[in-house]
Coordinates of C-alpha atoms in Angstrom, one line a residue:
X1 CA 0.0 0.0 0.0
X2 CA 1.3 3.5 -0.8
X3 CA 2.4 5.6 2.2
X4 CA 1.4 9.3 2.1
X5 CA 3.2 11.9 4.2
X6 CA 1.1 14.8 5.2
X7 CA 1.8 17.9 7.3
X8 CA 0.4 17.3 10.8
X9 CA -0.5 20.9 11.7
X10 CA -2.0 21.5 8.2
X11 CA -4.2 18.3 8.5
X12 CA -5.4 19.4 12.0
X13 CA -6.4 22.8 10.6
X14 CA -8.3 21.2 7.7
X15 CA -10.1 18.8 10.0
X16 CA -11.0 21.6 12.5
X17 CA -9.6 19.8 15.5
X18 CA -6.5 18.2 16.9
X19 CA -6.0 14.5 17.8
X20 CA -3.5 12.6 19.9
X21 CA -1.5 10.0 18.1
X22 CA -3.7 7.3 19.5
X23 CA -6.9 9.0 18.7
X24 CA -5.9 9.7 15.1
X25 CA -4.6 6.1 14.7
X26 CA -8.1 4.9 15.8
X27 CA -9.8 7.3 13.4
X28 CA -7.8 6.1 10.5
X29 CA -8.4 2.4 11.5
X30 CA -12.2 3.1 11.6
X31 CA -11.9 4.5 8.1
X32 CA -9.8 1.6 6.8
X33 CA -6.4 3.4 6.8
X34 CA -3.4 2.9 9.0
X35 CA -1.1 5.4 10.7
X36 CA 2.4 4.3 9.9
X37 CA 4.4 6.9 11.7
X38 CA 4.1 10.3 13.6
X39 CA 7.4 12.2 13.3
X40 CA 6.6 14.7 16.1
X41 CA 9.0 13.1 18.6
X42 CA 11.8 13.0 16.1
X43 CA 11.3 16.6 15.1
X44 CA 11.2 17.7 18.8
X45 CA 14.4 15.8 19.5
X46 CA 16.1 17.4 16.5
X47 CA 15.1 20.9 17.6
X48 CA 16.4 20.3 21.1
X49 CA 19.7 19.1 19.7
X50 CA 19.9 22.3 17.6
X51 CA 19.5 20.4 14.3
X52 CA 17.4 21.6 11.3
X53 CA 14.0 19.9 11.3
X54 CA 10.9 19.9 9.1
X55 CA 7.4 20.3 10.4
X56 CA 6.0 17.2 12.0
X57 CA 4.6 14.7 9.5
X58 CA 2.0 12.0 9.6
X59 CA 2.8 9.0 7.4
X60 CA -0.4 7.2 6.4
X61 CA -0.9 3.9 4.5
X62 CA -3.7 4.1 2.0
X63 CA -5.2 1.3 -0.2
X64 CA -3.6 1.1 -3.6
X65 CA -6.9 1.6 -5.4
X66 CA -7.9 4.7 -3.4
X67 CA -6.4 7.3 -5.7
X68 CA -8.5 10.0 -4.1
X69 CA -6.5 9.6 -0.9
X70 CA -2.9 10.0 -2.2
X71 CA -2.6 13.7 -1.0
X72 CA -3.5 15.7 2.0
X73 CA -6.4 17.3 0.1
X74 CA -8.1 14.0 -0.5
X75 CA -7.4 12.6 3.0
X76 CA -8.7 15.7 4.7
X77 CA -11.8 15.8 2.5
X78 CA -12.6 12.2 3.1
X79 CA -12.1 12.4 6.9
X80 CA -14.2 15.6 7.2
X81 CA -17.1 13.8 5.4
X82 CA -16.6 10.7 7.5
X83 CA -16.7 12.8 10.7
X84 CA -19.9 14.5 9.4
X85 CA -18.2 17.9 9.4
X86 CA -18.8 18.4 5.7
X87 CA -21.1 17.3 2.9
X88 CA -19.7 15.4 -0.1
X89 CA -18.7 18.0 -2.6
X90 CA -20.6 18.4 -5.9
X91 CA -18.0 18.7 -8.7
X92 CA -19.2 20.8 -11.6
X93 CA -18.1 21.5 -15.1
X94 CA -18.3 25.3 -15.6
X95 CA -18.2 26.7 -19.2
X96 CA -16.5 30.1 -20.0
X97 CA -18.6 33.2 -19.6
X98 CA -19.4 33.2 -23.3
X99 CA -20.8 29.7 -23.1
X100 CA -19.9 26.6 -25.2
X101 CA -18.8 28.8 -28.1
X102 CA -15.8 30.0 -26.1
X103 CA -14.7 26.7 -24.8
X104 CA -11.0 25.9 -25.6
X105 CA -10.2 23.2 -28.0
X106 CA -7.5 20.5 -28.4
X107 CA -7.1 18.8 -31.8
X108 CA -5.7 15.3 -31.9
X109 CA -3.6 14.3 -34.8
X110 CA -4.0 10.8 -36.4
X111 CA -0.2 10.2 -36.0
X112 CA -0.4 9.9 -32.2
X113 CA -1.9 6.4 -32.7
X114 CA 1.7 5.3 -33.4
X115 CA 3.0 6.2 -30.0
X116 CA 0.6 7.5 -27.3
X117 CA -3.0 7.6 -28.7
X118 CA -5.2 8.8 -25.8
X119 CA -5.6 12.3 -24.5
X120 CA -7.6 14.2 -21.9
X121 CA -7.4 17.6 -20.3
X122 CA -9.0 20.0 -17.9
X123 CA -8.7 23.6 -16.7
X124 CA -8.6 25.0 -13.2
X125 CA -9.5 28.7 -13.0
X126 CA -8.5 31.4 -10.5
X127 CA -6.4 29.0 -8.3
X128 CA -4.6 30.3 -5.2
X129 CA -1.6 28.2 -4.2
X130 CA 0.4 28.3 -1.0
X131 CA 3.9 26.8 -0.8
X132 CA 2.5 23.7 0.8
X133 CA -0.5 23.3 -1.5
X134 CA 1.8 23.8 -4.5
X135 CA 4.2 21.1 -3.2
X136 CA 1.2 18.8 -2.7
X137 CA 0.1 19.4 -6.3
X138 CA 3.5 18.4 -7.7
X139 CA 3.7 15.4 -5.3
X140 CA 0.2 14.2 -6.4
X141 CA 1.4 14.0 -10.0
X142 CA 4.4 12.0 -9.0
X143 CA 2.3 9.6 -6.9
X144 CA -0.1 9.0 -9.8
X145 CA 2.8 8.5 -12.2
X146 CA 4.4 5.8 -10.0
X147 CA 1.2 4.1 -9.0
X148 CA -1.6 3.9 -11.6
X149 CA 0.6 5.3 -14.3
X150 CA 3.2 2.5 -13.9
X151 CA 6.1 4.9 -14.0
X152 CA 4.5 7.0 -16.8
X153 CA 4.2 4.0 -19.2
X154 CA 0.4 3.9 -19.0
X155 CA -0.4 7.5 -18.0
X156 CA 1.6 10.8 -17.8
X157 CA 0.4 14.2 -16.5
X158 CA 1.5 17.7 -17.6
X159 CA 0.5 20.9 -15.9
X160 CA 0.9 24.4 -17.4
X161 CA 0.3 28.1 -16.8
X162 CA -2.6 28.8 -19.1
X163 CA -1.9 32.5 -19.1
X164 CA 1.3 31.9 -21.0
X165 CA -0.4 30.0 -23.8
X166 CA -2.9 30.7 -26.5
X167 CA -5.6 28.3 -27.6
X168 CA -6.5 26.3 -29.7
X169 CA -4.1 23.5 -28.8
X170 CA -2.8 20.6 -30.9
X171 CA -1.6 17.1 -29.8
X172 CA 0.6 15.7 -32.5
X173 CA 3.3 13.1 -33.2
X174 CA 6.4 14.2 -35.1
X175 CA 9.9 12.8 -35.9
X176 CA 12.3 13.7 -33.0
X177 CA 14.5 15.7 -35.2
X178 CA 11.6 18.1 -36.1
X179 CA 10.8 18.8 -32.4
X180 CA 12.7 21.6 -30.7
X181 CA 12.0 23.5 -27.5
X182 CA 13.4 24.7 -24.2
X183 CA 12.6 22.0 -21.6
X184 CA 11.7 22.6 -18.0
X185 CA 14.4 24.1 -15.8
X186 CA 16.7 24.6 -18.9
X187 CA 17.6 27.8 -20.7
X188 CA 18.6 26.2 -24.0
X189 CA 16.5 24.8 -26.8
X190 CA 17.1 21.2 -27.7
X191 CA 15.7 18.9 -30.3
X192 CA 13.9 15.8 -29.1
X193 CA 16.9 13.6 -30.2
X194 CA 19.3 15.8 -28.2
X195 CA 17.0 15.6 -25.1
X196 CA 17.4 11.8 -25.2
X197 CA 21.1 12.3 -24.7
X198 CA 20.8 15.2 -22.3
X199 CA 18.6 13.2 -19.9
X200 CA 20.5 9.9 -20.0
X201 CA 22.5 11.1 -17.0
X202 CA 19.4 12.5 -15.2
X203 CA 18.5 10.3 -12.2
X204 CA 14.9 11.2 -12.3
X205 CA 14.1 11.4 -16.1
X206 CA 16.5 8.7 -17.4
X207 CA 14.1 5.9 -16.3
X208 CA 11.3 7.2 -18.6
X209 CA 13.3 7.7 -21.8
X210 CA 12.8 4.1 -23.0
X211 CA 9.0 4.7 -23.3
X212 CA 9.3 6.6 -26.5
X213 CA 13.0 6.5 -27.5
X214 CA 12.6 3.8 -30.1
X215 CA 9.4 5.2 -31.6
X216 CA 9.7 6.9 -35.1
X217 CA 7.6 9.8 -33.9
X218 CA 7.4 11.5 -30.5
X219 CA 4.2 12.9 -29.0
X220 CA 4.2 16.7 -28.7
X221 CA 1.6 19.4 -27.6
X222 CA 1.6 22.9 -29.2
X223 CA -0.5 26.0 -28.7
X224 CA -1.7 28.2 -31.6
X225 CA 1.6 30.0 -31.6
X226 CA 3.5 26.7 -32.1
X227 CA 4.9 27.0 -28.6
X228 CA 5.5 23.6 -27.0
X229 CA 3.6 22.8 -23.8
X230 CA 5.0 19.3 -23.3
X231 CA 6.7 16.3 -24.8
X232 CA 4.9 13.5 -22.9
X233 CA 5.8 11.4 -21.0
X234 CA 9.2 12.9 -20.6
X235 CA 9.3 16.6 -19.9
X236 CA 7.2 19.8 -19.9
X237 CA 8.3 23.1 -21.5
X238 CA 10.0 25.9 -19.6
X239 CA 7.7 28.4 -21.3
X240 CA 4.5 27.1 -19.6
X241 CA 5.8 25.9 -16.3
X242 CA 3.5 26.6 -13.3
X243 CA 4.7 28.6 -10.2
X244 CA 3.2 29.8 -6.9
X245 CA 1.8 32.8 -8.8
X246 CA 0.0 30.7 -11.4
X247 CA -3.7 31.5 -11.5
X248 CA -5.1 29.4 -14.3
X249 CA -3.8 25.8 -14.8
X250 CA -4.1 23.7 -17.9
X251 CA -3.8 20.0 -17.2
X252 CA -3.0 17.5 -20.0
X253 CA -3.0 13.8 -19.6
X254 CA -1.7 11.3 -22.2
X255 CA -2.1 7.6 -21.9
X256 CA -2.2 4.2 -23.6
X257 CA -5.2 3.0 -21.4
X258 CA -8.5 4.7 -21.6
X259 CA -9.7 3.7 -18.1
X260 CA -6.6 4.9 -16.4
X261 CA -6.7 8.1 -18.4
X262 CA -10.2 8.9 -17.2
X263 CA -9.3 8.1 -13.6
X264 CA -6.2 10.3 -13.5
X265 CA -7.6 13.4 -15.2
X266 CA -10.6 13.3 -12.8
X267 CA -8.5 12.8 -9.7
X268 CA -6.1 15.6 -10.5
X269 CA -8.9 18.0 -11.4
X270 CA -11.3 17.3 -8.6
X271 CA -8.8 17.1 -5.7
X272 CA -7.3 20.5 -6.5
X273 CA -10.5 22.2 -7.6
X274 CA -10.9 23.2 -4.0
X275 CA -8.3 25.9 -4.5
X276 CA -10.3 27.5 -7.3
X277 CA -12.1 30.8 -6.5
X278 CA -15.3 28.9 -7.0
X279 CA -14.5 25.7 -5.2
X280 CA -15.1 22.3 -6.9
X281 CA -15.5 23.8 -10.4
X282 CA -13.6 22.6 -13.4
X283 CA -13.6 24.2 -16.9
X284 CA -13.8 21.6 -19.6
X285 CA -12.0 21.4 -23.0
X286 CA -13.4 20.3 -26.3
X287 CA -11.3 17.5 -27.8
X288 CA -11.5 17.1 -31.6
X289 CA -10.6 13.5 -32.4
X290 CA -8.8 12.4 -35.6
X291 CA -12.1 11.2 -37.1
X292 CA -13.6 14.7 -36.7
X293 CA -15.9 13.8 -33.8
X294 CA -15.7 15.7 -30.5
X295 CA -16.0 15.0 -26.8
X296 CA -15.8 17.1 -23.7
X297 CA -13.0 16.5 -21.2
X298 CA -13.0 15.7 -18.3
X299 CA -16.2 13.6 -17.8
X300 CA -17.2 14.2 -14.2
X301 CA -20.6 12.6 -14.5
X302 CA -21.6 10.3 -11.6
X303 CA -22.0 6.6 -12.2
X304 CA -25.5 5.3 -11.2
X305 CA -25.9 1.9 -9.6
X306 CA -28.2 0.1 -7.1
X307 CA -27.7 -1.6 -3.8
X308 CA -30.0 -3.5 -1.5
X309 CA -30.3 -3.0 2.2
X310 CA -31.1 -6.7 2.6
X311 CA -27.8 -7.5 0.9
X312 CA -25.9 -5.1 3.3
X313 CA -27.7 -6.7 6.3
X314 CA -27.0 -10.3 5.1
X315 CA -23.2 -9.5 4.8
X316 CA -22.9 -7.5 8.1
X317 CA -25.4 -9.2 10.4
X318 CA -27.2 -5.9 10.9
X319 CA -30.9 -5.0 10.6
X320 CA -30.8 -1.6 8.9
X321 CA -33.4 0.0 6.8
X322 CA -32.6 1.4 3.4
X323 CA -32.7 5.0 4.7
X324 CA -30.2 4.1 7.5
X325 CA -27.9 2.5 4.9
X326 CA -28.2 5.7 2.8
X327 CA -27.1 7.7 5.8
X328 CA -24.0 5.5 6.3
X329 CA -23.1 5.8 2.6
X330 CA -23.3 9.6 2.9
X331 CA -20.3 9.4 5.4
X332 CA -18.3 7.6 2.6
X333 CA -19.0 10.4 0.1
X334 CA -21.6 8.2 -1.7
X335 CA -24.9 10.0 -2.4
X336 CA -27.9 7.7 -2.4
X337 CA -31.7 7.8 -2.2
X338 CA -34.3 5.1 -1.5
X339 CA -35.9 3.8 -4.6
X340 CA -39.5 5.0 -4.9
X341 CA -40.6 1.6 -6.4
X342 CA -38.7 -0.7 -4.0
X343 CA -38.2 0.2 -0.3
X344 CA -35.3 -2.2 0.0
X345 CA -33.4 -0.7 -3.0
X346 CA -31.0 2.2 -2.9
X347 CA -30.2 4.4 -5.9
X348 CA -26.5 5.1 -5.5
X349 CA -24.5 7.9 -7.3
X350 CA -20.8 7.2 -7.4
X351 CA -18.7 10.4 -7.8
X352 CA -15.8 10.7 -10.2
X353 CA -13.4 10.4 -7.3
X354 CA -14.4 6.9 -6.4
X355 CA -13.2 4.6 -9.3
X356 CA -12.6 1.9 -6.8
X357 CA -16.3 1.1 -6.6
X358 CA -17.4 -1.6 -9.0
X359 CA -20.0 -3.8 -7.5
X360 CA -22.7 -4.0 -4.8
X361 CA -20.2 -5.6 -2.5
X362 CA -18.0 -2.5 -2.6
X363 CA -21.0 -0.4 -1.5
X364 CA -21.7 -2.9 1.3
X365 CA -18.1 -2.6 2.5
X366 CA -18.4 1.2 2.6
X367 CA -21.6 0.9 4.6
X368 CA -19.8 -1.5 7.1
X369 CA -16.9 0.9 7.4
X370 CA -19.2 3.8 8.2
X371 CA -21.1 1.7 10.7
X372 CA -17.9 0.5 12.3
X373 CA -16.4 -2.9 11.9
X374 CA -15.8 -3.1 15.7
X375 CA -19.5 -2.5 16.2
X376 CA -20.7 -5.3 14.0
X377 CA -22.6 -8.0 16.0
X378 CA -20.7 -11.2 16.8
X379 CA -22.7 -14.2 15.7
X380 CA -22.1 -17.9 15.2
X381 CA -22.2 -18.8 11.5
X382 CA -25.5 -20.4 10.4
X383 CA -23.6 -23.5 9.2
X384 CA -21.1 -25.4 11.3
X385 CA -18.1 -27.0 9.8
X386 CA -15.0 -28.8 11.1
X387 CA -11.7 -27.7 9.6
X388 CA -9.1 -30.2 8.5
X389 CA -5.7 -29.8 6.8
X390 CA -5.5 -30.4 3.1
X391 CA -4.3 -33.9 2.4
X392 CA -1.2 -32.7 0.5
X393 CA -0.4 -30.2 3.3
X394 CA -0.6 -33.0 5.9
X395 CA 1.8 -35.1 3.8
X396 CA 4.2 -32.2 3.5
X397 CA 4.2 -31.7 7.2
X398 CA 5.2 -35.3 7.8
X399 CA 8.1 -35.1 5.4
X400 CA 9.2 -31.7 6.8
X401 CA 9.1 -32.9 10.4
X402 CA 11.1 -36.0 9.7
X403 CA 13.8 -34.3 7.6
X404 CA 14.1 -31.5 10.2
X405 CA 14.5 -34.1 13.0
X406 CA 17.2 -35.6 10.9
X407 CA 19.2 -32.4 11.2
X408 CA 18.4 -30.8 7.8
X409 CA 17.5 -27.1 7.4
X410 CA 14.3 -26.1 5.7
X411 CA 14.6 -23.2 3.2
X412 CA 11.9 -21.1 1.5
X413 CA 13.2 -19.7 -1.8
X414 CA 11.0 -17.8 -4.3
X415 CA 8.6 -19.7 -6.6
X416 CA 9.7 -17.5 -9.5
X417 CA 13.1 -17.9 -11.1
X418 CA 14.9 -17.1 -14.4
X419 CA 14.5 -19.1 -17.5
X420 CA 18.2 -20.0 -17.4
X421 CA 18.1 -21.3 -13.8
X422 CA 15.0 -23.5 -14.6
X423 CA 16.4 -25.0 -17.8
X424 CA 19.9 -24.2 -19.1
X425 CA 21.6 -24.2 -15.7
X426 CA 20.2 -27.7 -15.1
X427 CA 21.2 -28.9 -18.6
X428 CA 17.6 -29.2 -19.6
X429 CA 15.9 -28.0 -22.8
X430 CA 12.7 -25.9 -22.7
X431 CA 10.1 -27.7 -24.8
X432 CA 7.7 -24.7 -24.5
X433 CA 5.0 -27.0 -23.1
X434 CA 6.1 -27.3 -19.5
X435 CA 6.8 -24.0 -17.8
X436 CA 4.4 -21.1 -17.1
X437 CA 6.2 -18.0 -18.3
X438 CA 5.6 -14.4 -17.0
X439 CA 4.4 -12.3 -19.9
X440 CA 6.1 -9.0 -18.8
X441 CA 8.8 -9.9 -16.2
X442 CA 10.1 -7.0 -14.2
X443 CA 13.6 -8.5 -14.2
X444 CA 15.5 -11.4 -15.6
X445 CA 15.4 -13.1 -12.2
X446 CA 11.6 -13.7 -12.4
X447 CA 10.8 -15.0 -15.8
X448 CA 9.1 -18.4 -15.2
X449 CA 7.3 -20.3 -12.5
X450 CA 9.6 -23.0 -11.4
X451 CA 9.0 -26.6 -12.5
X452 CA 11.6 -28.0 -10.1
X453 CA 12.7 -27.1 -6.6
X454 CA 16.4 -27.5 -7.4
X455 CA 17.2 -24.0 -8.6
X456 CA 16.0 -22.5 -5.3
X457 CA 18.0 -25.0 -3.2
X458 CA 21.2 -24.5 -5.3
X459 CA 20.9 -20.7 -5.2
X460 CA 20.5 -21.0 -1.4
X461 CA 23.8 -23.0 -1.2
X462 CA 25.5 -20.5 -3.5
X463 CA 24.6 -17.6 -1.2
X464 CA 25.7 -19.5 1.9
X465 CA 29.1 -20.8 0.6
X466 CA 30.8 -19.5 3.6
X467 CA 28.7 -21.7 5.8
X468 CA 30.4 -24.7 7.5
X469 CA 30.2 -28.0 5.6
X470 CA 28.2 -30.1 5.2
X471 CA 25.3 -27.9 4.0
X472 CA 22.1 -30.0 4.1
X473 CA 18.9 -28.2 3.1
X474 CA 15.4 -29.2 2.0
X475 CA 12.1 -27.8 0.8
X476 CA 8.6 -29.1 0.4
X477 CA 6.6 -26.7 -1.8
X478 CA 4.6 -26.4 -5.1
X479 CA 6.0 -26.4 -8.6
X480 CA 3.8 -25.4 -11.5
X481 CA 3.3 -27.0 -14.9
X482 CA 1.3 -26.0 -18.0
X483 CA -1.9 -28.1 -18.3
X484 CA -4.2 -27.2 -21.2
X485 CA -6.9 -29.5 -20.0
X486 CA -7.6 -27.2 -17.1
X487 CA -9.5 -23.9 -17.3
X488 CA -6.6 -21.9 -15.8
X489 CA -4.2 -23.7 -18.1
X490 CA -1.8 -24.7 -15.3
X491 CA -1.6 -27.0 -12.3
X492 CA 0.3 -27.0 -9.0
X493 CA 2.2 -30.1 -7.9
X494 CA 3.6 -30.5 -4.4
X495 CA 7.3 -31.6 -4.5
X496 CA 9.8 -32.5 -1.8
X497 CA 13.5 -31.9 -2.5
X498 CA 16.8 -32.0 -0.6
X499 CA 20.4 -31.2 -1.5
X500 CA 23.5 -32.3 0.4
X501 CA 26.7 -30.3 -0.2
X502 CA 30.1 -31.5 1.3
X503 CA 33.6 -32.5 0.3
X504 CA 32.2 -35.8 -0.8
X505 CA 29.2 -36.3 -3.0
X506 CA 27.0 -38.1 -0.4
X507 CA 24.7 -40.1 -2.7
X508 CA 24.0 -42.5 0.1
X509 CA 22.9 -39.6 2.3
X510 CA 20.1 -38.4 0.0
X511 CA 19.2 -42.1 -0.6
X512 CA 18.7 -42.4 3.1
X513 CA 16.5 -39.3 3.1
X514 CA 14.3 -40.9 0.5
X515 CA 14.0 -44.1 2.5
X516 CA 13.2 -42.2 5.7
X517 CA 10.4 -40.2 4.0
X518 CA 8.9 -43.3 2.5
X519 CA 9.1 -45.1 5.8
X520 CA 7.1 -42.4 7.5
X521 CA 4.6 -42.4 4.7
X522 CA 4.3 -46.1 5.1
X523 CA 5.3 -46.9 1.6
X524 CA 7.3 -50.2 1.5
X525 CA 10.5 -50.7 -0.5
X526 CA 10.2 -53.1 -3.4
X527 CA 13.4 -55.1 -3.5
X528 CA 14.9 -57.4 -6.2
X529 CA 13.3 -60.4 -4.6
X530 CA 9.7 -59.1 -4.3
X531 CA 9.0 -57.7 -7.8
X532 CA 5.4 -59.0 -7.5
X533 CA 4.6 -56.7 -4.5
X534 CA 1.2 -55.0 -4.8
X535 CA 2.5 -51.6 -3.8
X536 CA 5.7 -49.8 -2.9
X537 CA 8.6 -47.8 -4.3
X538 CA 12.0 -48.6 -5.9
X539 CA 14.7 -46.8 -7.7
X540 CA 16.2 -47.6 -11.1
X541 CA 19.4 -46.3 -12.7
X542 CA 18.6 -43.7 -15.3
X543 CA 20.2 -40.9 -17.4
X544 CA 19.4 -37.3 -16.7
X545 CA 21.7 -34.4 -17.8
X546 CA 21.3 -32.7 -14.4
X547 CA 23.1 -35.6 -12.8
X548 CA 26.6 -37.1 -13.3
X549 CA 26.5 -40.0 -15.8
X550 CA 26.0 -43.4 -14.0
X551 CA 25.2 -41.6 -10.7
X552 CA 21.5 -41.0 -11.2
X553 CA 18.4 -43.0 -10.5
X554 CA 14.7 -42.6 -11.1
X555 CA 12.2 -43.2 -8.3
X556 CA 9.2 -45.3 -9.2
X557 CA 6.0 -45.8 -7.2
X558 CA 3.5 -48.7 -7.6
X559 CA 0.1 -47.6 -6.3
X560 CA -2.0 -50.1 -4.4
X561 CA -4.6 -52.0 -6.4
X562 CA -8.2 -50.6 -6.2
X563 CA -10.2 -52.0 -3.4
X564 CA -13.2 -54.2 -4.2
X565 CA -14.0 -54.8 -7.9
X566 CA -15.5 -57.8 -9.6
X567 CA -14.0 -61.2 -10.3
X568 CA -12.9 -60.4 -13.8
X569 CA -11.1 -57.3 -12.7
X570 CA -9.3 -59.2 -10.0
X571 CA -8.2 -61.8 -12.6
X572 CA -6.9 -59.1 -14.9
X573 CA -4.9 -57.5 -12.0
X574 CA -3.5 -60.9 -11.1
X575 CA -2.3 -61.4 -14.7
X576 CA -0.7 -58.0 -14.7
X577 CA 1.1 -58.8 -11.5
X578 CA 2.3 -62.1 -13.0
X579 CA 3.6 -60.2 -16.0
X580 CA 5.2 -57.4 -13.9
X581 CA 3.1 -55.0 -16.0
X582 CA 1.7 -52.8 -13.2
X583 CA 1.4 -49.1 -13.9
X584 CA 4.5 -48.1 -12.0
X585 CA 4.7 -44.3 -12.1
X586 CA 7.8 -42.1 -12.2
X587 CA 7.6 -39.8 -9.2
X588 CA 11.1 -38.3 -9.0
X589 CA 14.9 -38.7 -9.2
X590 CA 18.1 -38.6 -7.1
X591 CA 21.7 -38.5 -7.9
X592 CA 25.0 -36.7 -7.8
X593 CA 24.7 -33.3 -9.6
X594 CA 26.7 -32.8 -12.8
X595 CA 29.8 -30.6 -12.5
X596 CA 28.4 -28.2 -15.1
X597 CA 25.3 -27.7 -13.0
X598 CA 27.4 -26.9 -10.0
X599 CA 29.5 -24.5 -12.1
X600 CA 26.4 -22.7 -13.3
X601 CA 25.4 -22.1 -9.7
X602 CA 28.9 -21.2 -8.7
X603 CA 29.2 -24.1 -6.2
X604 CA 32.7 -25.4 -5.6
X605 CA 31.8 -28.7 -3.8
X606 CA 30.1 -31.9 -5.0
X607 CA 26.4 -32.1 -4.2
X608 CA 23.8 -34.8 -4.3
X609 CA 20.1 -34.0 -4.8
X610 CA 16.8 -35.7 -4.3
X611 CA 13.4 -34.6 -5.6
X612 CA 10.1 -36.3 -5.9
X613 CA 6.3 -35.5 -5.9
X614 CA 4.1 -36.1 -3.0
X615 CA 0.8 -36.1 -5.0
X616 CA 0.4 -39.9 -5.4
X617 CA 0.4 -40.4 -1.6
X618 CA -2.4 -38.0 -0.6
X619 CA -5.7 -39.4 0.3
X620 CA -8.9 -38.6 -1.6
X621 CA -10.8 -35.5 -0.4
X622 CA -13.8 -33.6 -1.6
X623 CA -12.6 -31.6 -4.7
X624 CA -13.9 -28.3 -3.2
X625 CA -11.1 -28.6 -0.6
X626 CA -8.3 -29.4 -3.1
X627 CA -6.5 -28.0 -6.1
X628 CA -8.1 -30.7 -8.3
X629 CA -10.6 -29.9 -11.1

């Protein structure tokens, strides 16, 4: 969850009262937020020591989908409404004095489809900034860039002093060599190509250059005098930069996602419209699209939906009327009225600042927050159930306990790993049918969902090379395989694995670990003299590139015959037994790891490994309790 830092004294002033740290923590908890830190004590200690100190700050954790709470304006507004000290504001689009004929226009060029196709804008008139509100305005843009904008890749915001510009405006896409302007906080004009070089060494802007660098055209915004406003998503123009003295603000938002575009332009415009001379008013702009059609931006219309008081009561255990639920929703900035045709139904109007509300359950949650989670009645559930561990988890716990009692250390590496670690490092080839791959991995370390536990165990040994030998570690956890027969196209399989690292290979050690695990699972060993055994496990020499040639074995499991059955089935099973043709299944492998595998993981000592699946040993359970389809 994002952490928002707000000025403590400023917030108390906006709320109209002061709180102790404990009281404010409780207020935030009731609203669904969390006080992370109050820096008052640190500031006072710094002042006593004669050190420079900022004003006391309150650091508040807010939900990631509550974009209306990422600045002090939004938090103060929401808490005032929650405390019933203010009514939910009514945001209004106000046209220029001359009416719709004087509305400013923005023409969108067809070329922008090649790079950043979506555009929205708004105007705030007669704004009065203070140093703190100006800083909050800039900080809000950065928060939205990093959060919903995904570091400007999906959405970017530009703000300009409208009095330095002349409408109408144009949003175009041009070759970088044809774009030239003085960027923000510079005094020299550069072409767009030159800016890519200039900002390579800039700590803040260099991380955004890749978004448009390889595009044949760059997005650019002009006014009627061909003066540049912005080259989104990189930098604004020095000519139109806003200051404390700016009175009229032009907000531009470019994006590649329509939903996020609408959310961002609405949030920026509504949260800071309180500083307008006529609070909560926004002047719209007419956008002329490439096909000649027009639309008005921003769209602040409320979304209309319905909610039932009976549904709220069934989820919360309360017995509220529709009018009582409506009063609770008012505290959460949701306007609602009781339906004239159905006394149980509420007609809810969702403001432009609440894009987090999708369904009736979201409205129910807001009603429960307004009522108070701590005040909800405690009731026994209408149905009584007895919990039990999943069969596979119970098996895992047996293996974990026995291996831990044997002196081995359990490790918990990540379930994601790189493609190399999962395949090339283990001398395996990717057949493109086994591993689930991440579509847009953040880094090379997290490209696939592991199909074996070995990479995590070997990386753990690599990072603990200074540890005294022997290193003996194990893990029981899920691996994931593609499975096109399932709706989700993948399935989880519980594996158990162990690795022994010492000056000698220790094949017999991991073999002993296998025998111990099977003994505790009550699976008998099938020896050379009892090949006709009905059930059990055995190992057989095999070839696997992950292991040293001649030092590897496959683990086989013979499941017990089905209980019951008719005479003919029993005869067939007896014939299979006589012919040693039972359906013995391969469940894992063990062996001495190949030197190239150890070299890939930078391990300088021989290692032996064991890995097998626990799935065949679990008992049957109701499918609703399992991962089975």
